[in-house]
Amino acid sequence: IYKCINYCLGRIISQWPNTYTFTKAIAEGLLRDENRDLPVGIFRPAIEFYNSKIQ
C-alpha cells in the first residue's frame, strides 16, 4: 500500500517543485472556487532571511 501511495502522490504533485507549492496551490484553488461571489486577493510575501550578524 505504501508503494501505491508514494506512486500516486508522486504523480499528483509532479507539476509542483515541492509539497509547499503544491499545498499553496490547493489552498488558492479552494479560495478561488468557494468564494466566487466575493472578491479575493492572495498576497504572497517574499521570504526574507534575517542575519543577526548584519546590522
Coordinates of C-alpha atoms in Angstrom, one line a residue:
I1 CA 0.0 0.0 0.0
Y2 CA 2.9 2.4 0.7
K3 CA 4.3 1.9 -2.7
C4 CA 0.9 2.7 -4.2
I5 CA 0.5 5.9 -2.1
N6 CA 4.0 7.1 -2.9
Y7 CA 3.4 6.4 -6.6
C8 CA 0.1 8.2 -6.6
L9 CA 1.4 11.2 -4.6
G10 CA 4.4 11.5 -6.9
R11 CA 2.1 11.6 -10.0
I12 CA -0.3 14.1 -8.3
I13 CA 2.4 16.6 -7.2
S14 CA 4.8 16.2 -10.1
Q15 CA 3.9 19.5 -11.6
W16 CA 5.0 21.4 -8.5
P17 CA 8.6 21.5 -7.3
N18 CA 7.8 20.7 -3.7
T19 CA 4.9 20.0 -1.3
Y20 CA 4.9 23.6 -0.1
T21 CA 4.0 24.9 -3.5
F22 CA 1.5 22.1 -4.0
T23 CA -0.4 22.8 -0.8
K24 CA -0.3 26.5 -1.6
A25 CA -1.9 25.9 -5.0
I26 CA -4.6 23.7 -3.3
A27 CA -5.4 26.5 -0.8
E28 CA -5.5 29.1 -3.5
G29 CA -7.8 26.9 -5.6
L30 CA -10.2 26.4 -2.7
L31 CA -10.4 30.1 -2.0
R32 CA -11.0 30.8 -5.7
D33 CA -13.6 28.1 -6.1
E34 CA -15.5 28.7 -2.8
N35 CA -15.6 32.5 -2.9
R36 CA -17.0 33.1 -6.4
D37 CA -19.3 35.9 -5.1
L38 CA -16.6 37.7 -3.0
P39 CA -13.5 39.5 -4.3
V40 CA -10.5 37.6 -3.0
G41 CA -6.9 38.8 -3.2
I42 CA -4.0 36.5 -2.4
F43 CA -0.9 38.1 -1.1
R44 CA 2.3 36.2 -1.4
P45 CA 5.0 37.9 0.6
A46 CA 8.6 37.1 -0.3
I47 CA 10.6 35.1 2.1
E48 CA 13.0 37.3 4.0
F49 CA 16.1 36.0 5.7
Y50 CA 17.4 37.8 8.7
N51 CA 21.1 37.6 9.7
S52 CA 21.7 38.8 13.2
K53 CA 25.3 39.5 12.4
I54 CA 24.5 42.1 9.8
Q55 CA 23.1 45.3 11.4

